[in-house]
Each structure stands twice: as C-alpha cells, then as structure tokens.
mmCIF file of N, CA and C in Angstrom:
data_model
loop_
_atom_site.group_PDB
_atom_site.id
_atom_site.type_symbol
_atom_site.label_atom_id
_atom_site.label_comp_id
_atom_site.label_asym_id
_atom_site.label_seq_id
_atom_site.Cartn_x
_atom_site.Cartn_y
_atom_site.Cartn_z
ATOM 1 N N UNK A 1 -7.992 15.203 4.253
ATOM 2 C CA UNK A 1 -8.012 13.961 3.231
ATOM 3 C C UNK A 1 -8.111 12.855 4.076
ATOM 4 N N UNK A 2 -8.781 11.790 3.995
ATOM 5 C CA UNK A 2 -8.566 10.611 4.684
ATOM 6 C C UNK A 2 -7.429 9.899 4.421
ATOM 7 N N UNK A 3 -6.843 8.966 5.192
ATOM 8 C CA UNK A 3 -5.701 8.104 4.834
ATOM 9 C C UNK A 3 -6.106 7.129 3.905
ATOM 10 N N UNK A 4 -5.293 6.875 2.884
ATOM 11 C CA UNK A 4 -5.728 5.914 1.818
ATOM 12 C C UNK A 4 -4.792 4.843 1.573
ATOM 13 N N UNK A 5 -5.074 3.573 1.201
ATOM 14 C CA UNK A 5 -4.418 2.472 0.685
ATOM 15 C C UNK A 5 -4.776 2.031 -0.682
ATOM 16 N N UNK A 6 -3.853 1.829 -1.604
ATOM 17 C CA UNK A 6 -4.226 1.618 -2.956
ATOM 18 C C UNK A 6 -4.622 0.136 -3.126
ATOM 19 N N UNK A 7 -5.495 -0.179 -4.172
ATOM 20 C CA UNK A 7 -5.831 -1.500 -4.227
ATOM 21 C C UNK A 7 -5.935 -1.451 -5.906
ATOM 22 N N UNK A 8 -5.498 -2.617 -6.447
ATOM 23 C CA UNK A 8 -5.647 -2.851 -7.982
ATOM 24 C C UNK A 8 -5.590 -4.381 -8.057
ATOM 25 N N UNK A 9 -6.045 -4.798 -9.212
ATOM 26 C CA UNK A 9 -5.955 -6.191 -9.497
ATOM 27 C C UNK A 9 -5.357 -6.417 -10.996
ATOM 28 N N UNK A 10 -4.522 -7.346 -11.050
ATOM 29 C CA UNK A 10 -4.020 -7.781 -12.324
ATOM 30 C C UNK A 10 -2.926 -6.995 -12.984
ATOM 31 N N UNK A 11 -2.356 -6.156 -12.120
ATOM 32 C CA UNK A 11 -1.140 -5.467 -12.648
ATOM 33 C C UNK A 11 -0.026 -5.485 -11.689
ATOM 34 N N UNK A 12 1.240 -5.156 -12.308
ATOM 35 C CA UNK A 12 2.473 -5.242 -11.335
ATOM 36 C C UNK A 12 2.973 -3.737 -11.322
ATOM 37 N N UNK A 13 3.281 -3.407 -10.104
ATOM 38 C CA UNK A 13 3.730 -2.124 -9.957
ATOM 39 C C UNK A 13 5.047 -2.233 -9.187
ATOM 40 N N UNK A 14 6.074 -1.261 -9.717
ATOM 41 C CA UNK A 14 7.416 -1.409 -9.261
ATOM 42 C C UNK A 14 7.593 -0.582 -8.097
ATOM 43 N N UNK A 15 6.768 0.493 -8.024
ATOM 44 C CA UNK A 15 6.856 1.391 -6.833
ATOM 45 C C UNK A 15 6.107 1.078 -5.629
ATOM 46 N N UNK A 16 6.431 -0.091 -4.999
ATOM 47 C CA UNK A 16 5.777 -0.663 -3.762
ATOM 48 C C UNK A 16 6.457 -0.155 -2.346
ATOM 49 N N UNK A 17 7.657 0.081 -2.373
ATOM 50 C CA UNK A 17 8.431 0.580 -1.133
ATOM 51 C C UNK A 17 8.057 -0.369 0.146
ATOM 52 N N UNK A 18 7.479 0.336 1.186
ATOM 53 C CA UNK A 18 7.422 -0.352 2.424
ATOM 54 C C UNK A 18 5.984 -1.387 2.363
ATOM 55 N N UNK A 19 5.269 -1.299 1.187
ATOM 56 C CA UNK A 19 4.080 -2.275 1.118
ATOM 57 C C UNK A 19 4.247 -3.559 0.850
ATOM 58 N N UNK A 20 5.345 -4.192 0.883
ATOM 59 C CA UNK A 20 5.643 -5.605 0.432
ATOM 60 C C UNK A 20 5.032 -6.376 1.544
ATOM 61 N N UNK A 21 4.017 -7.273 1.363
ATOM 62 C CA UNK A 21 3.536 -8.063 2.598
ATOM 63 C C UNK A 21 4.520 -9.377 3.049
ATOM 64 N N UNK A 22 5.190 -9.609 1.893
ATOM 65 C CA UNK A 22 6.057 -10.807 2.019
ATOM 66 C C UNK A 22 5.324 -12.063 2.137
ATOM 67 N N UNK A 23 4.170 -12.109 1.812
ATOM 68 C CA UNK A 23 3.318 -13.275 1.665
ATOM 69 C C UNK A 23 3.833 -14.457 1.000
ATOM 70 N N UNK A 24 4.541 -14.140 0.060
ATOM 71 C CA UNK A 24 5.270 -15.137 -0.764
ATOM 72 C C UNK A 24 6.172 -16.056 -0.180
ATOM 73 N N UNK A 25 6.687 -15.679 1.168
ATOM 74 C CA UNK A 25 7.586 -16.446 1.925
ATOM 75 C C UNK A 25 6.898 -17.578 2.655
ATOM 76 N N UNK A 26 5.705 -17.543 2.560
ATOM 77 C CA UNK A 26 5.029 -18.648 3.338
ATOM 78 C C UNK A 26 4.750 -18.459 4.892
ATOM 79 N N UNK A 27 5.053 -17.105 5.242
ATOM 80 C CA UNK A 27 4.717 -16.631 6.721
ATOM 81 C C UNK A 27 3.181 -16.867 6.958
ATOM 82 N N UNK A 28 2.872 -17.014 8.235
ATOM 83 C CA UNK A 28 1.600 -17.121 8.605
ATOM 84 C C UNK A 28 0.605 -16.157 8.577
ATOM 85 N N UNK A 29 -0.653 -16.142 8.282
ATOM 86 C CA UNK A 29 -1.484 -15.253 8.127
ATOM 87 C C UNK A 29 -1.369 -14.228 9.316
ATOM 88 N N UNK A 30 -1.116 -14.457 10.610
ATOM 89 C CA UNK A 30 -0.961 -13.438 11.545
ATOM 90 C C UNK A 30 0.286 -12.625 11.382
ATOM 91 N N UNK A 31 1.473 -13.196 10.957
ATOM 92 C CA UNK A 31 2.797 -12.502 10.607
ATOM 93 C C UNK A 31 2.289 -11.522 9.410
ATOM 94 N N UNK A 32 1.558 -12.098 8.277
ATOM 95 C CA UNK A 32 1.299 -11.130 7.236
ATOM 96 C C UNK A 32 0.482 -9.838 7.681
ATOM 97 N N UNK A 33 -0.420 -10.132 8.491
ATOM 98 C CA UNK A 33 -1.357 -9.118 9.104
ATOM 99 C C UNK A 33 -0.502 -8.048 10.023
ATOM 100 N N UNK A 34 0.351 -8.634 10.883
ATOM 101 C CA UNK A 34 1.217 -7.637 11.598
ATOM 102 C C UNK A 34 2.097 -6.870 10.657
ATOM 103 N N UNK A 35 2.734 -7.450 9.679
ATOM 104 C CA UNK A 35 3.669 -6.646 8.863
ATOM 105 C C UNK A 35 2.965 -5.613 8.097
ATOM 106 N N UNK A 36 1.828 -5.940 7.520
ATOM 107 C CA UNK A 36 1.237 -5.064 6.671
ATOM 108 C C UNK A 36 0.598 -3.808 7.598
ATOM 109 N N UNK A 37 -0.210 -4.109 8.638
ATOM 110 C CA UNK A 37 -0.694 -3.059 9.380
ATOM 111 C C UNK A 37 0.389 -2.220 9.970
ATOM 112 N N UNK A 38 1.564 -2.773 10.477
ATOM 113 C CA UNK A 38 2.559 -1.976 11.008
ATOM 114 C C UNK A 38 3.438 -1.123 9.843
ATOM 115 N N UNK A 39 3.422 -1.519 8.636
ATOM 116 C CA UNK A 39 4.164 -0.775 7.608
ATOM 117 C C UNK A 39 3.412 0.195 6.928
ATOM 118 N N UNK A 40 2.017 0.057 6.962
ATOM 119 C CA UNK A 40 1.229 0.819 6.021
ATOM 120 C C UNK A 40 1.201 2.425 6.466
ATOM 121 N N UNK A 41 1.063 3.181 5.562
ATOM 122 C CA UNK A 41 1.018 4.736 5.883
ATOM 123 C C UNK A 41 0.097 5.329 4.794
ATOM 124 N N UNK A 42 -0.304 6.412 4.912
ATOM 125 C CA UNK A 42 -1.270 7.120 4.069
ATOM 126 C C UNK A 42 -0.522 7.080 2.628
ATOM 127 N N UNK A 43 -1.376 6.657 1.622
ATOM 128 C CA UNK A 43 -0.807 6.514 0.272
ATOM 129 C C UNK A 43 -0.062 5.126 -0.180
ATOM 130 N N UNK A 44 -0.018 4.226 0.879
ATOM 131 C CA UNK A 44 0.826 3.112 0.673
ATOM 132 C C UNK A 44 0.106 2.175 -0.317
ATOM 133 N N UNK A 45 0.683 1.537 -1.153
ATOM 134 C CA UNK A 45 0.292 0.487 -2.272
ATOM 135 C C UNK A 45 0.697 -0.791 -1.489
ATOM 136 N N UNK A 46 0.043 -1.832 -1.145
ATOM 137 C CA UNK A 46 0.430 -2.946 -0.517
ATOM 138 C C UNK A 46 0.428 -4.048 -1.569
ATOM 139 N N UNK A 47 1.661 -4.751 -1.628
ATOM 140 C CA UNK A 47 1.877 -5.931 -2.469
ATOM 141 C C UNK A 47 1.342 -7.173 -2.077
ATOM 142 N N UNK A 48 0.520 -7.942 -2.562
ATOM 143 C CA UNK A 48 0.094 -9.407 -2.242
ATOM 144 C C UNK A 48 0.355 -10.127 -3.342
ATOM 145 N N UNK A 49 0.716 -11.533 -3.115
ATOM 146 C CA UNK A 49 0.800 -12.443 -4.295
ATOM 147 C C UNK A 49 -0.353 -13.348 -4.460
ATOM 148 N N UNK A 50 -0.848 -13.717 -5.602
ATOM 149 C CA UNK A 50 -1.956 -14.519 -5.851
ATOM 150 C C UNK A 50 -1.809 -15.899 -5.471
ATOM 151 N N UNK A 51 -0.582 -16.478 -5.446
ATOM 152 C CA UNK A 51 -0.323 -17.787 -5.139
ATOM 153 C C UNK A 51 0.207 -17.975 -3.711
ATOM 154 N N UNK A 52 0.216 -17.018 -2.759
ATOM 155 C CA UNK A 52 0.640 -16.950 -1.436
ATOM 156 C C UNK A 52 -0.496 -17.801 -0.566
ATOM 157 N N UNK A 53 0.029 -18.741 0.162
ATOM 158 C CA UNK A 53 -0.933 -19.585 0.833
ATOM 159 C C UNK A 53 -1.922 -18.941 1.785
ATOM 160 N N UNK A 54 -1.186 -18.226 2.736
ATOM 161 C CA UNK A 54 -1.969 -17.666 3.813
ATOM 162 C C UNK A 54 -2.638 -16.185 3.530
ATOM 163 N N UNK A 55 -2.443 -15.454 2.354
ATOM 164 C CA UNK A 55 -2.913 -14.286 2.064
ATOM 165 C C UNK A 55 -4.476 -14.268 2.378
ATOM 166 N N UNK A 56 -5.264 -15.201 1.827
ATOM 167 C CA UNK A 56 -6.738 -15.015 2.035
ATOM 168 C C UNK A 56 -7.100 -15.255 3.471
ATOM 169 N N UNK A 57 -6.283 -15.837 4.160
ATOM 170 C CA UNK A 57 -6.748 -16.067 5.521
ATOM 171 C C UNK A 57 -6.344 -14.596 6.380
ATOM 172 N N UNK A 58 -5.369 -13.877 5.777
ATOM 173 C CA UNK A 58 -5.001 -12.661 6.477
ATOM 174 C C UNK A 58 -5.726 -11.512 5.979
ATOM 175 N N UNK A 59 -6.317 -11.450 4.925
ATOM 176 C CA UNK A 59 -6.955 -10.181 4.242
ATOM 177 C C UNK A 59 -8.048 -9.734 5.290
ATOM 178 N N UNK A 60 -8.905 -10.423 5.666
ATOM 179 C CA UNK A 60 -10.015 -9.879 6.620
ATOM 180 C C UNK A 60 -9.471 -9.175 7.839
ATOM 181 N N UNK A 61 -8.415 -9.527 8.453
ATOM 182 C CA UNK A 61 -7.913 -8.971 9.458
ATOM 183 C C UNK A 61 -7.042 -7.802 9.201
ATOM 184 N N UNK A 62 -6.448 -7.736 8.099
ATOM 185 C CA UNK A 62 -5.947 -6.568 7.573
ATOM 186 C C UNK A 62 -6.824 -5.560 7.269
ATOM 187 N N UNK A 63 -7.832 -5.924 6.517
ATOM 188 C CA UNK A 63 -8.899 -4.786 6.258
ATOM 189 C C UNK A 63 -9.482 -4.312 7.464
ATOM 190 N N UNK A 64 -9.854 -5.085 8.357
ATOM 191 C CA UNK A 64 -10.532 -4.666 9.659
ATOM 192 C C UNK A 64 -9.606 -3.636 10.424
ATOM 193 N N UNK A 65 -8.536 -4.061 10.425
ATOM 194 C CA UNK A 65 -7.489 -3.105 11.258
ATOM 195 C C UNK A 65 -7.274 -1.833 10.497
ATOM 196 N N UNK A 66 -7.052 -1.846 9.364
ATOM 197 C CA UNK A 66 -6.794 -0.617 8.670
ATOM 198 C C UNK A 66 -8.090 0.309 8.541
ATOM 199 N N UNK A 67 -9.418 -0.413 8.316
ATOM 200 C CA UNK A 67 -10.519 0.581 8.550
ATOM 201 C C UNK A 67 -10.746 1.178 9.842
ATOM 202 N N UNK A 68 -10.227 0.345 10.896
ATOM 203 C CA UNK A 68 -10.286 0.836 12.276
ATOM 204 C C UNK A 68 -9.432 1.973 12.492
ATOM 205 N N UNK A 69 -8.284 1.955 11.824
ATOM 206 C CA UNK A 69 -7.257 2.824 11.940
ATOM 207 C C UNK A 69 -7.580 4.115 10.979
ATOM 208 N N UNK A 70 -8.600 4.095 10.287
ATOM 209 C CA UNK A 70 -9.286 5.346 9.617
ATOM 210 C C UNK A 70 -8.801 5.227 8.113
ATOM 211 N N UNK A 71 -8.218 4.075 7.594
ATOM 212 C CA UNK A 71 -7.866 4.045 6.170
ATOM 213 C C UNK A 71 -9.212 3.927 5.471
ATOM 214 N N UNK A 72 -8.951 4.293 4.236
ATOM 215 C CA UNK A 72 -10.117 3.822 3.136
ATOM 216 C C UNK A 72 -9.235 3.153 1.988
ATOM 217 N N UNK A 73 -9.893 2.265 1.299
ATOM 218 C CA UNK A 73 -9.374 1.728 0.044
ATOM 219 C C UNK A 73 -9.779 2.227 -1.181
ATOM 220 N N UNK A 74 -8.847 2.509 -1.954
ATOM 221 C CA UNK A 74 -9.195 3.203 -3.162
ATOM 222 C C UNK A 74 -8.271 2.729 -4.351
ATOM 223 N N UNK A 75 -8.917 2.792 -5.610
ATOM 224 C CA UNK A 75 -8.015 2.258 -6.731
ATOM 225 C C UNK A 75 -6.747 3.068 -6.798
ATOM 226 N N UNK A 76 -5.677 2.383 -7.192
ATOM 227 C CA UNK A 76 -4.404 2.892 -7.427
ATOM 228 C C UNK A 76 -4.332 4.237 -8.284
ATOM 229 N N UNK A 77 -5.363 4.245 -9.303
ATOM 230 C CA UNK A 77 -5.438 5.438 -10.130
ATOM 231 C C UNK A 77 -5.793 6.665 -9.368
ATOM 232 N N UNK A 78 -6.380 6.600 -8.169
ATOM 233 C CA UNK A 78 -6.400 7.878 -7.370
ATOM 234 C C UNK A 78 -5.263 8.257 -6.425
ATOM 235 N N UNK A 79 -4.353 7.282 -6.584
ATOM 236 C CA UNK A 79 -2.987 7.697 -5.713
ATOM 237 C C UNK A 79 -1.813 8.149 -6.672
ATOM 238 N N UNK A 80 -2.018 7.804 -8.024
ATOM 239 C CA UNK A 80 -0.935 8.175 -8.895
ATOM 240 C C UNK A 80 -1.135 9.431 -9.352
ATOM 241 N N UNK A 81 -0.149 10.384 -9.302
ATOM 242 C CA UNK A 81 -0.153 11.581 -9.877
ATOM 243 C C UNK A 81 -0.059 11.498 -11.465
ATOM 244 N N UNK A 82 -0.711 12.308 -12.265
ATOM 245 C CA UNK A 82 -0.444 12.397 -13.679
ATOM 246 C C UNK A 82 -0.041 13.694 -14.110
ATOM 247 N N UNK A 83 -0.019 14.863 -13.144
ATOM 248 C CA UNK A 83 0.622 16.091 -13.528
ATOM 249 C C UNK A 83 2.187 16.022 -13.360
ATOM 250 N N UNK A 84 2.865 17.083 -13.499
ATOM 251 C CA UNK A 84 4.181 17.034 -13.196
ATOM 252 C C UNK A 84 4.490 16.748 -11.966
ATOM 253 N N UNK A 85 5.390 15.897 -11.683
ATOM 254 C CA UNK A 85 5.726 15.359 -10.323
ATOM 255 C C UNK A 85 7.446 14.843 -10.199
ATOM 256 N N UNK A 86 7.747 14.840 -8.943
ATOM 257 C CA UNK A 86 9.099 14.248 -8.715
ATOM 258 C C UNK A 86 8.941 13.051 -7.816
ATOM 259 N N UNK A 87 9.933 12.215 -7.951
ATOM 260 C CA UNK A 87 9.851 11.065 -6.874
ATOM 261 C C UNK A 87 10.868 11.396 -5.773
ATOM 262 N N UNK A 88 10.393 11.421 -4.477
ATOM 263 C CA UNK A 88 11.321 11.938 -3.432
ATOM 264 C C UNK A 88 12.208 10.753 -2.970
ATOM 265 N N UNK A 89 12.974 10.866 -1.869
ATOM 266 C CA UNK A 89 13.856 9.906 -1.628
ATOM 267 C C UNK A 89 13.324 8.804 -1.044
ATOM 268 N N UNK A 90 12.190 8.615 -0.527
ATOM 269 C CA UNK A 90 11.423 7.579 -0.075
ATOM 270 C C UNK A 90 10.760 6.715 -1.118
ATOM 271 N N UNK A 91 10.823 7.188 -2.332
ATOM 272 C CA UNK A 91 10.022 6.691 -3.478
ATOM 273 C C UNK A 91 8.672 7.059 -3.647
ATOM 274 N N UNK A 92 8.258 7.994 -3.073
ATOM 275 C CA UNK A 92 6.859 8.542 -3.209
ATOM 276 C C UNK A 92 6.648 9.658 -4.211
ATOM 277 N N UNK A 93 5.687 9.796 -5.064
ATOM 278 C CA UNK A 93 5.309 10.773 -5.970
ATOM 279 C C UNK A 93 5.033 12.083 -5.130
ATOM 280 N N UNK A 94 5.484 13.130 -5.642
ATOM 281 C CA UNK A 94 5.266 14.496 -5.107
ATOM 282 C C UNK A 94 4.944 15.359 -6.162
ATOM 283 N N UNK A 95 3.824 16.238 -6.104
ATOM 284 C CA UNK A 95 3.633 17.212 -7.258
ATOM 285 C C UNK A 95 4.914 18.073 -7.303
ATOM 286 N N UNK A 96 5.370 18.501 -8.560
ATOM 287 C CA UNK A 96 6.571 19.165 -8.820
ATOM 288 C C UNK A 96 6.318 20.492 -8.136
ATOM 289 N N UNK A 97 5.068 21.180 -8.207
ATOM 290 C CA UNK A 97 4.976 22.491 -7.646
ATOM 291 C C UNK A 97 5.056 22.450 -6.082
ATOM 292 N N UNK A 98 4.656 21.379 -5.471
ATOM 293 C CA UNK A 98 4.614 21.251 -4.057
ATOM 294 C C UNK A 98 6.010 20.953 -3.525
ATOM 295 N N UNK A 99 6.936 20.423 -4.456
ATOM 296 C CA UNK A 99 8.353 19.980 -4.027
ATOM 297 C C UNK A 99 9.220 21.292 -4.028
ATOM 298 N N UNK A 100 8.872 22.433 -4.631
ATOM 299 C CA UNK A 100 9.762 23.733 -4.781
ATOM 300 C C UNK A 100 9.134 24.722 -3.623
ATOM 301 N N UNK A 101 8.001 24.338 -2.976
ATOM 302 C CA UNK A 101 7.426 25.309 -2.057
ATOM 303 C C UNK A 101 8.319 25.197 -0.745
ATOM 304 N N UNK A 102 8.351 26.339 -0.041
ATOM 305 C CA UNK A 102 9.268 26.250 1.290
ATOM 306 C C UNK A 102 8.207 26.550 2.485
#
C-alpha cells in the first residue's frame, strides 16, 4: 500500500496529532514546508488554516516534496476506519481485529 496523506476541505478534525502545520503562527513558507515534510508519516492528516498568510506559498513545495517521497493524497474518508477500531497511544485508529493479533 502506498503512503497516504489525508486531504479534506471545509471540516474540522480533532485527531490531527503530528500533522499540525502551525501555519497560523505566521511562520514563513519555508518553515511551514520543513515542519510538515519532517512530521508527516503514512496516514497523516495535515492541518492547515485558511487564514494563514504563508500557507498558499508553502503548499507547492510541500506537495512536491511529499510526492517525491512516494506519498499520495487521498480524501480523509479513505483513511478513517468505519469498522470496529481502537485508538492507540499515538492517537491513530487501528482495526480492532488487528489490535488483538500477536
């Protein structure tokens, strides 16, 4: 399975964990890019704010870097489990049957 990063428009998600870009702090586009690219892992949902000044400038570099690293961009609906699941200590969903396997 390829590495995936969730994308969605117009909703708020509480389960963001390591994917906060901190773009709302007014940091530079370069800082946003470095933060996001260094923090993303497979299944990450990255939080961006629509009023952040430097986010539009940062996005092309973020997308380019993540594509180069083998990530694909998918709707969040492809990342969220709808079957029985648990939330592990890192805040990620894991299928309930997977969590009991050894």
